[in-house]
mmCIF file of C-alpha atoms in Angstrom:
data_model
loop_
_atom_site.group_PDB
_atom_site.id
_atom_site.type_symbol
_atom_site.label_atom_id
_atom_site.label_comp_id
_atom_site.label_asym_id
_atom_site.label_seq_id
_atom_site.Cartn_x
_atom_site.Cartn_y
_atom_site.Cartn_z
ATOM 1 C CA MET A 731 112.445 97.429 253.213
ATOM 2 C CA GLY A 732 111.320 94.314 254.653
ATOM 3 C CA SER A 733 113.755 94.653 257.542
ATOM 4 C CA TRP A 734 110.995 92.935 260.016
ATOM 5 C CA ILE A 735 110.791 89.865 257.850
ATOM 6 C CA GLU A 736 113.844 87.477 257.863
ATOM 7 C CA PRO A 737 114.573 84.448 255.797
ATOM 8 C CA PHE A 738 116.295 81.477 257.420
ATOM 9 C CA PRO A 739 116.854 78.211 255.865
ATOM 10 C CA GLU A 740 114.191 76.488 257.777
ATOM 11 C CA GLY A 741 111.482 79.340 256.814
ATOM 12 C CA ILE A 742 110.603 82.937 256.917
ATOM 13 C CA TYR A 743 110.493 84.384 260.295
ATOM 14 C CA VAL A 744 108.110 87.437 260.924
ATOM 15 C CA ARG A 745 109.721 89.093 263.803
ATOM 16 C CA PRO A 746 106.840 91.439 265.055
ATOM 17 C CA ALA A 747 104.574 88.456 265.017
ATOM 18 C CA ASP A 748 106.975 86.208 266.554
ATOM 19 C CA ALA A 749 105.585 83.603 263.838
ATOM 20 C CA TRP A 750 107.130 81.564 260.824
ATOM 21 C CA VAL A 751 105.640 81.144 257.341
ATOM 22 C CA ASP A 752 105.741 77.402 256.100
ATOM 23 C CA PRO A 753 108.615 76.406 258.619
ATOM 24 C CA SER A 754 110.185 73.037 257.680
ATOM 25 C CA ASP A 755 110.508 72.191 261.415
ATOM 26 C CA ALA A 756 108.151 72.710 264.480
ATOM 27 C CA LYS A 757 107.757 76.119 265.672
ATOM 28 C CA ALA A 758 105.663 77.710 268.268
ATOM 29 C CA LYS A 759 103.631 79.821 265.728
ATOM 30 C CA ALA A 760 103.362 78.763 262.119
ATOM 31 C CA LEU A 761 101.516 80.446 259.251
ATOM 32 C CA VAL A 762 100.950 77.661 256.532
ATOM 33 C CA THR A 763 100.107 78.464 252.611
ATOM 34 C CA HIS A 764 98.891 75.030 251.932
ATOM 35 C CA GLY A 765 99.109 71.433 252.668
ATOM 36 C CA HIS A 766 101.857 69.822 250.650
ATOM 37 C CA ALA A 767 104.259 68.243 252.727
ATOM 38 C CA ASP A 768 107.191 70.559 251.904
ATOM 39 C CA HIS A 769 105.195 73.507 253.166
ATOM 40 C CA ALA A 770 102.923 71.942 255.913
ATOM 41 C CA ARG A 771 104.688 69.814 258.824
ATOM 42 C CA GLY A 772 103.234 68.496 261.954
ATOM 43 C CA GLY A 773 104.241 69.490 265.589
ATOM 44 C CA HIS A 774 103.767 73.335 265.698
ATOM 45 C CA GLY A 775 102.531 74.868 268.753
ATOM 46 C CA GLU A 776 99.822 76.942 266.799
ATOM 47 C CA VAL A 777 98.824 76.850 263.144
ATOM 48 C CA TRP A 778 97.171 79.604 261.259
ATOM 49 C CA ALA A 779 95.811 78.394 257.886
ATOM 50 C CA THR A 780 92.594 78.160 255.720
ATOM 51 C CA PRO A 781 90.223 75.632 257.032
ATOM 52 C CA GLU A 782 90.664 73.542 254.246
ATOM 53 C CA THR A 783 94.520 73.424 254.646
ATOM 54 C CA LEU A 784 93.698 72.621 258.594
ATOM 55 C CA ALA A 785 91.710 69.685 257.516
ATOM 56 C CA ILE A 786 94.245 68.227 255.168
ATOM 57 C CA MET A 787 96.938 68.691 257.759
ATOM 58 C CA GLY A 788 94.566 66.820 260.118
ATOM 59 C CA VAL A 789 94.416 64.054 257.719
ATOM 60 C CA ARG A 790 98.084 63.726 257.312
ATOM 61 C CA TYR A 791 99.507 64.831 260.757
ATOM 62 C CA GLY A 792 96.678 64.411 263.279
ATOM 63 C CA GLU A 793 94.663 67.380 264.673
ATOM 64 C CA GLN A 794 96.332 70.652 265.015
ATOM 65 C CA ASN A 795 96.235 73.467 267.512
ATOM 66 C CA ALA A 796 94.234 75.185 264.746
ATOM 67 C CA ARG A 797 93.750 78.974 264.270
ATOM 68 C CA PRO A 798 91.637 78.980 260.946
ATOM 69 C CA VAL A 799 91.499 81.979 258.879
ATOM 70 C CA ALA A 800 88.998 82.038 255.949
ATOM 71 C CA PHE A 801 89.496 83.811 252.578
ATOM 72 C CA GLY A 802 88.470 87.488 253.157
ATOM 73 C CA GLU A 803 89.257 87.491 256.803
ATOM 74 C CA SER A 804 92.030 89.284 258.755
ATOM 75 C CA THR A 805 93.614 88.545 262.117
ATOM 76 C CA ARG A 806 96.236 90.444 263.984
ATOM 77 C CA ILE A 807 99.207 88.168 265.265
ATOM 78 C CA GLY A 808 101.513 90.249 267.664
ATOM 79 C CA GLU A 809 101.729 93.682 265.628
ATOM 80 C CA VAL A 810 101.021 92.389 262.326
ATOM 81 C CA ASP A 811 97.971 92.176 260.302
ATOM 82 C CA VAL A 812 97.647 88.810 258.620
ATOM 83 C CA SER A 813 95.238 87.719 255.662
ATOM 84 C CA PHE A 814 94.788 84.831 253.494
ATOM 85 C CA VAL A 815 94.205 85.078 249.819
ATOM 86 C CA PRO A 816 93.632 82.416 247.404
ATOM 87 C CA ALA A 817 96.549 80.954 245.700
ATOM 88 C CA GLY A 818 95.105 78.737 243.096
ATOM 89 C CA HIS A 819 97.399 75.800 243.699
ATOM 90 C CA VAL A 820 95.278 73.133 245.713
ATOM 91 C CA LEU A 821 92.284 73.035 247.660
ATOM 92 C CA GLY A 822 92.693 75.640 250.606
ATOM 93 C CA SER A 823 96.003 76.886 249.198
ATOM 94 C CA ALA A 824 96.612 80.659 250.298
ATOM 95 C CA GLN A 825 99.102 83.542 249.838
ATOM 96 C CA ILE A 826 99.670 85.052 253.175
ATOM 97 C CA VAL A 827 99.394 88.868 253.338
ATOM 98 C CA LEU A 828 101.619 90.469 256.057
ATOM 99 C CA GLU A 829 101.005 94.308 256.897
ATOM 100 C CA PHE A 830 103.324 96.058 259.193
ATOM 101 C CA GLY A 831 104.788 99.419 259.699
ATOM 102 C CA GLY A 832 103.032 100.669 256.450
ATOM 103 C CA GLU A 833 104.721 97.777 254.381
ATOM 104 C CA ARG A 834 102.742 94.999 252.747
ATOM 105 C CA VAL A 835 104.496 91.831 252.075
ATOM 106 C CA VAL A 836 102.767 88.866 250.081
ATOM 107 C CA VAL A 837 104.129 85.319 250.599
ATOM 108 C CA SER A 838 102.588 83.442 247.718
ATOM 109 C CA GLY A 839 103.636 80.006 248.714
ATOM 110 C CA ASP A 840 102.934 77.834 245.507
ATOM 111 C CA TYR A 841 100.408 79.128 242.817
ATOM 112 C CA LYS A 842 99.152 78.911 239.688
ATOM 113 C CA ARG A 843 96.905 80.942 237.410
ATOM 114 C CA ARG A 844 95.039 78.321 235.295
ATOM 115 C CA PRO A 845 91.340 77.868 236.158
ATOM 116 C CA ASP A 846 91.033 74.676 238.492
ATOM 117 C CA PRO A 847 87.606 73.168 239.390
ATOM 118 C CA THR A 848 88.914 72.141 242.917
ATOM 119 C CA CYS A 849 90.001 75.326 244.330
ATOM 120 C CA ALA A 850 89.624 79.194 244.466
ATOM 121 C CA PRO A 851 91.535 81.005 241.800
ATOM 122 C CA PHE A 852 94.382 83.156 242.476
ATOM 123 C CA VAL A 853 93.926 86.671 243.400
ATOM 124 C CA PRO A 854 96.774 89.254 242.625
ATOM 125 C CA VAL A 855 97.407 91.468 245.748
ATOM 126 C CA PRO A 856 99.476 94.676 245.006
ATOM 127 C CA CYS A 857 102.442 94.854 247.496
ATOM 128 C CA ASP A 858 105.823 96.132 248.351
ATOM 129 C CA ILE A 859 107.623 92.763 248.400
ATOM 130 C CA PHE A 860 106.443 89.614 246.473
ATOM 131 C CA ILE A 861 107.764 86.412 247.725
ATOM 132 C CA THR A 862 107.278 83.950 245.183
ATOM 133 C CA GLU A 863 108.158 80.399 243.975
ATOM 134 C CA ALA A 864 109.971 79.687 240.447
ATOM 135 C CA THR A 865 109.236 75.904 240.122
ATOM 136 C CA PHE A 866 109.018 76.526 236.520
ATOM 137 C CA GLY A 867 111.049 79.651 236.191
ATOM 138 C CA LEU A 868 112.614 79.123 232.800
ATOM 139 C CA PRO A 869 111.210 80.254 229.205
ATOM 140 C CA VAL A 870 111.091 76.701 228.055
ATOM 141 C CA PHE A 871 108.110 76.085 230.386
ATOM 142 C CA ARG A 872 105.028 77.244 228.943
ATOM 143 C CA HIS A 873 102.108 75.055 229.857
ATOM 144 C CA PRO A 874 99.463 74.007 227.175
ATOM 145 C CA ASP A 875 95.823 74.230 227.559
ATOM 146 C CA THR A 876 94.689 71.705 230.205
ATOM 147 C CA GLY A 877 91.448 70.640 228.205
ATOM 148 C CA SER A 878 93.613 69.618 225.174
ATOM 149 C CA GLU A 879 95.731 67.228 227.381
ATOM 150 C CA VAL A 880 92.788 65.708 228.833
ATOM 151 C CA ASP A 881 91.390 65.336 225.451
ATOM 152 C CA LYS A 882 94.548 63.473 224.338
ATOM 153 C CA LEU A 883 94.092 61.086 227.370
ATOM 154 C CA LEU A 884 90.389 60.296 226.480
ATOM 155 C CA GLN A 885 91.360 59.839 222.889
ATOM 156 C CA ARG A 886 93.904 57.235 223.914
ATOM 157 C CA LEU A 887 91.398 55.647 226.187
ATOM 158 C CA HIS A 888 88.996 55.487 223.180
ATOM 159 C CA ASP A 889 91.552 54.152 220.809
ATOM 160 C CA GLU A 890 92.906 51.100 223.025
ATOM 161 C CA PRO A 891 89.761 49.727 224.953
ATOM 162 C CA ASP A 892 91.248 46.579 225.772
ATOM 163 C CA ARG A 893 93.832 48.343 227.943
ATOM 164 C CA CYS A 894 93.557 50.823 230.695
ATOM 165 C CA ILE A 895 95.398 54.178 231.317
ATOM 166 C CA LEU A 896 97.389 54.398 234.462
ATOM 167 C CA ILE A 897 98.082 57.969 235.422
ATOM 168 C CA GLY A 898 100.611 59.126 237.957
ATOM 169 C CA ALA A 899 99.308 62.171 239.793
ATOM 170 C CA TYR A 900 100.555 63.728 242.911
ATOM 171 C CA ALA A 901 98.030 62.378 245.751
ATOM 172 C CA LEU A 902 97.107 65.881 247.229
ATOM 173 C CA GLY A 903 95.475 68.194 244.558
ATOM 174 C CA LYS A 904 96.703 66.903 241.248
ATOM 175 C CA ALA A 905 94.898 63.638 241.559
ATOM 176 C CA GLN A 906 91.608 65.232 242.286
ATOM 177 C CA ARG A 907 92.017 68.140 239.823
ATOM 178 C CA LEU A 908 92.511 65.616 237.221
ATOM 179 C CA ILE A 909 89.502 63.728 237.850
ATOM 180 C CA CYS A 910 87.324 66.914 237.734
ATOM 181 C CA GLU A 911 89.135 68.032 234.532
ATOM 182 C CA ILE A 912 88.059 64.573 233.036
ATOM 183 C CA ARG A 913 84.663 64.931 234.227
ATOM 184 C CA ASN A 914 84.266 68.387 233.021
ATOM 185 C CA ARG A 915 85.309 66.937 229.428
ATOM 186 C CA GLY A 916 82.358 64.527 229.605
ATOM 187 C CA HIS A 917 83.869 61.368 230.982
ATOM 188 C CA HIS A 918 81.441 59.937 233.633
ATOM 189 C CA ASP A 919 82.652 56.411 233.724
ATOM 190 C CA PRO A 920 83.994 55.014 236.878
ATOM 191 C CA ILE A 921 87.650 56.090 237.710
ATOM 192 C CA TYR A 922 89.776 53.670 239.744
ATOM 193 C CA TYR A 923 92.098 54.721 242.226
ATOM 194 C CA HIS A 924 95.190 53.242 244.174
ATOM 195 C CA GLY A 925 94.604 52.998 247.803
ATOM 196 C CA ALA A 926 96.907 55.715 248.773
ATOM 197 C CA LEU A 927 94.691 58.260 247.165
ATOM 198 C CA GLU A 928 91.505 57.320 249.149
ATOM 199 C CA ARG A 929 91.738 59.623 252.335
ATOM 200 C CA LEU A 930 92.485 62.622 250.412
ATOM 201 C CA CYS A 931 89.687 61.933 247.660
ATOM 202 C CA ARG A 932 87.238 61.532 250.459
ATOM 203 C CA LEU A 933 88.307 64.520 252.030
ATOM 204 C CA TYR A 934 88.046 66.585 249.116
ATOM 205 C CA GLU A 935 84.288 65.319 248.672
ATOM 206 C CA GLU A 936 83.710 66.029 252.197
ATOM 207 C CA LEU A 937 84.774 69.627 251.460
ATOM 208 C CA GLY A 938 82.539 70.059 248.607
ATOM 209 C CA VAL A 939 84.467 68.908 245.566
ATOM 210 C CA PRO A 940 82.453 66.346 243.660
ATOM 211 C CA LEU A 941 84.526 63.576 241.956
ATOM 212 C CA GLY A 942 81.917 61.293 240.521
ATOM 213 C CA GLU A 943 82.136 57.611 240.799
ATOM 214 C CA LEU A 944 85.361 56.288 242.155
ATOM 215 C CA ARG A 945 86.409 52.743 242.609
ATOM 216 C CA HIS A 946 89.354 51.146 244.637
ATOM 217 C CA CYS A 947 91.510 49.035 241.973
ATOM 218 C CA GLY A 948 92.099 46.517 244.738
ATOM 219 C CA GLU A 949 88.330 45.399 244.566
ATOM 220 C CA ALA A 950 88.352 45.045 240.759
ATOM 221 C CA THR A 951 89.366 42.440 238.348
ATOM 222 C CA LYS A 952 91.567 42.992 235.252
ATOM 223 C CA ALA A 953 88.684 42.739 232.903
ATOM 224 C CA GLU A 954 86.622 45.324 234.949
ATOM 225 C CA MET A 955 89.411 47.809 234.602
ATOM 226 C CA ALA A 956 90.013 47.534 230.878
ATOM 227 C CA GLY A 957 88.942 50.542 229.088
ATOM 228 C CA HIS A 958 88.991 52.482 232.258
ATOM 229 C CA ILE A 959 91.358 55.384 233.796
ATOM 230 C CA VAL A 960 93.217 54.423 237.007
ATOM 231 C CA ILE A 961 95.136 56.884 239.109
ATOM 232 C CA CYS A 962 97.808 56.358 241.419
ATOM 233 C CA PRO A 963 100.646 58.324 243.221
ATOM 234 C CA PRO A 964 103.691 58.709 240.701
ATOM 235 C CA GLY A 965 105.904 56.621 242.840
ATOM 236 C CA GLN A 966 103.680 53.547 242.135
ATOM 237 C CA LEU A 967 103.472 54.368 238.286
ATOM 238 C CA ASN A 968 106.154 51.312 237.620
ATOM 239 C CA ASP A 969 105.776 49.383 240.739
ATOM 240 C CA ARG A 970 104.979 45.839 240.919
ATOM 241 C CA TRP A 971 101.347 46.868 241.929
ATOM 242 C CA SER A 972 100.765 47.872 238.511
ATOM 243 C CA ARG A 973 101.170 44.449 237.170
ATOM 244 C CA ARG A 974 97.691 43.485 238.206
ATOM 245 C CA LEU A 975 96.205 45.973 235.718
ATOM 246 C CA PRO A 976 95.148 45.090 232.101
ATOM 247 C CA ASP A 977 98.109 46.093 229.974
ATOM 248 C CA PRO A 978 98.290 49.760 231.116
ATOM 249 C CA VAL A 979 99.305 52.509 228.966
ATOM 250 C CA THR A 980 101.461 54.651 231.539
ATOM 251 C CA ALA A 981 100.748 58.265 231.748
ATOM 252 C CA MET A 982 101.804 61.019 234.082
ATOM 253 C CA ALA A 983 100.354 64.500 234.755
ATOM 254 C CA SER A 984 103.019 66.974 235.387
ATOM 255 C CA GLY A 985 104.484 70.242 234.283
ATOM 256 C CA TRP A 986 107.849 68.273 233.883
ATOM 257 C CA MET A 987 106.430 66.068 231.233
ATOM 258 C CA ARG A 988 107.396 69.285 229.018
ATOM 259 C CA ILE A 989 110.925 67.654 229.334
ATOM 260 C CA ARG A 990 110.916 64.577 227.043
ATOM 261 C CA GLN A 991 113.999 62.943 228.913
ATOM 262 C CA ARG A 992 111.952 63.138 232.295
ATOM 263 C CA ALA A 993 109.149 61.284 230.694
ATOM 264 C CA ARG A 994 111.531 58.563 229.265
ATOM 265 C CA GLN A 995 113.188 58.270 232.797
ATOM 266 C CA ARG A 996 109.877 57.440 234.305
ATOM 267 C CA ASN A 997 108.938 55.115 231.392
ATOM 268 C CA VAL A 998 105.961 57.299 230.513
ATOM 269 C CA GLU A 999 104.288 56.274 227.256
ATOM 270 C CA LEU A 1000 101.417 59.283 227.566
ATOM 271 C CA PRO A 1001 102.982 62.395 229.034
ATOM 272 C CA LEU A 1002 100.250 64.931 230.161
ATOM 273 C CA ILE A 1003 101.510 68.363 230.766
ATOM 274 C CA VAL A 1004 99.163 69.370 233.524
ATOM 275 C CA SER A 1005 100.817 71.609 236.111
ATOM 276 C CA ASP A 1006 99.773 72.880 239.598
ATOM 277 C CA HIS A 1007 102.517 75.688 239.079
ATOM 278 C CA ALA A 1008 102.741 79.014 237.303
ATOM 279 C CA ASP A 1009 104.656 78.685 234.032
ATOM 280 C CA TRP A 1010 107.314 81.334 233.134
ATOM 281 C CA ASP A 1011 104.470 83.644 231.558
ATOM 282 C CA GLU A 1012 102.429 83.221 234.454
ATOM 283 C CA LEU A 1013 105.379 83.981 236.728
ATOM 284 C CA THR A 1014 106.189 87.263 235.001
ATOM 285 C CA GLN A 1015 102.640 88.214 234.435
ATOM 286 C CA THR A 1016 101.958 87.928 238.112
ATOM 287 C CA ILE A 1017 105.136 90.048 239.099
ATOM 288 C CA ARG A 1018 103.830 92.829 236.599
ATOM 289 C CA GLU A 1019 100.309 92.610 238.045
ATOM 290 C CA VAL A 1020 101.201 92.892 241.855
ATOM 291 C CA ALA A 1021 103.968 95.500 240.933
ATOM 292 C CA PRO A 1022 106.187 95.051 243.887
ATOM 293 C CA LYS A 1023 109.289 97.182 244.720
ATOM 294 C CA GLU A 1024 111.065 93.950 245.428
ATOM 295 C CA VAL A 1025 110.840 90.031 244.596
ATOM 296 C CA TRP A 1026 112.143 87.379 246.897
ATOM 297 C CA ILE A 1027 112.437 83.940 245.378
ATOM 298 C CA THR A 1028 112.038 80.834 247.573
ATOM 299 C CA HIS A 1029 112.738 78.035 245.455
ATOM 300 C CA GLY A 1030 112.834 76.739 241.852
ATOM 301 C CA ARG A 1031 114.703 78.145 238.932
ATOM 302 C CA GLU A 1032 115.703 81.285 240.582
ATOM 303 C CA ASP A 1033 118.535 82.557 238.206
ATOM 304 C CA ALA A 1034 116.342 83.048 235.224
ATOM 305 C CA LEU A 1035 113.503 84.907 237.239
ATOM 306 C CA MET A 1036 116.017 87.150 239.049
ATOM 307 C CA HIS A 1037 117.665 87.962 235.706
ATOM 308 C CA TRP A 1038 114.035 89.014 234.218
ATOM 309 C CA CYS A 1039 113.404 91.199 237.399
ATOM 310 C CA MET A 1040 116.544 93.152 237.092
ATOM 311 C CA THR A 1041 116.003 93.667 233.321
ATOM 312 C CA HIS A 1042 112.619 95.314 234.319
ATOM 313 C CA GLN A 1043 114.073 97.399 237.016
ATOM 314 C CA ILE A 1044 112.916 95.115 239.932
ATOM 315 C CA LYS A 1045 115.067 94.554 242.788
ATOM 316 C CA ALA A 1046 115.551 90.592 243.418
ATOM 317 C CA ARG A 1047 116.998 88.385 245.760
ATOM 318 C CA GLU A 1048 117.135 84.530 246.263
ATOM 319 C CA LEU A 1049 116.333 83.198 249.735
ATOM 320 C CA ASN A 1050 117.867 79.756 249.608
ATOM 321 C CA LEU A 1051 115.286 78.052 251.797
ATOM 322 C CA VAL A 1052 115.715 74.315 252.231
ATOM 323 C CA GLY A 1053 113.185 71.445 252.182
ATOM 324 C CA TYR A 1054 111.192 72.671 249.240
ATOM 325 C CA GLU A 1055 110.768 70.198 246.486
ATOM 326 C CA ASP A 1056 109.863 69.965 243.001
ATOM 327 C CA GLU A 1057 107.159 67.263 243.942
ATOM 328 C CA ASP A 1058 106.161 65.394 240.821
ATOM 329 C CA ASP A 1059 103.841 68.603 240.206
#
């Protein structure tokens, strides 16, 4: 089974299509699940992806030799029927469904099962082989309700109005989702952002995701930012740049905030467990739903998920792909 799909360290090669899924180096034909840098890279000859992912790649890498495939459409590449189905990870993120020789393979990319106001929800697709991530593939990772984490943030903002709350959030997907989640909890004050987020926030709005009033923190005084939320990339959380903020409460939005040591290492005062990846229960739930004969695991905490599959009489294997990162989720 799946002899026509071959995993290499740099990606998954689909032989009858002569194409690669999420390759880590430039290829003649690339099928891309979503716009994060460990899955989408520039320099390919041709790129098949959703229109939103192609727009994100355009902002990050320049214009692509694009072959857009919208959700619900199907295209034929070589001898393989290819379609893109929502993965629920970030805007435009897709599972790639490959059908050849009577077999169906689903490459999930990164995915989550929680509702996300910025992107289409995950759609389970029954298949013969399910290729999954396992970023949070340990039973300790069970993400709490997103709304309760946002409420915790807003309560802290209310309790300390002379300070600001500085949130580290991944620039693509997490930052925009967090803004929308905050708006959905009734907070409509201006939100300040680090300049590194500007292009992607603007693109999200161009693609139909309203973010409310955003202000560049470089154009504001300390007094103006007191009592407000400021969002920056995780790498800027404890940078010199933050010294110009009014006594910030440092926060970080990540599934890794479940691990207290990670929060301490990042000097995070207010950990927010908000993840764009499936947790342990959602990973196992998804495998049950798609009912594959085999599960292939691309990256993450593979051992525990492989053990779970085998105890449920599902054949599993580890692909050992390179270049995938935990990001800051």
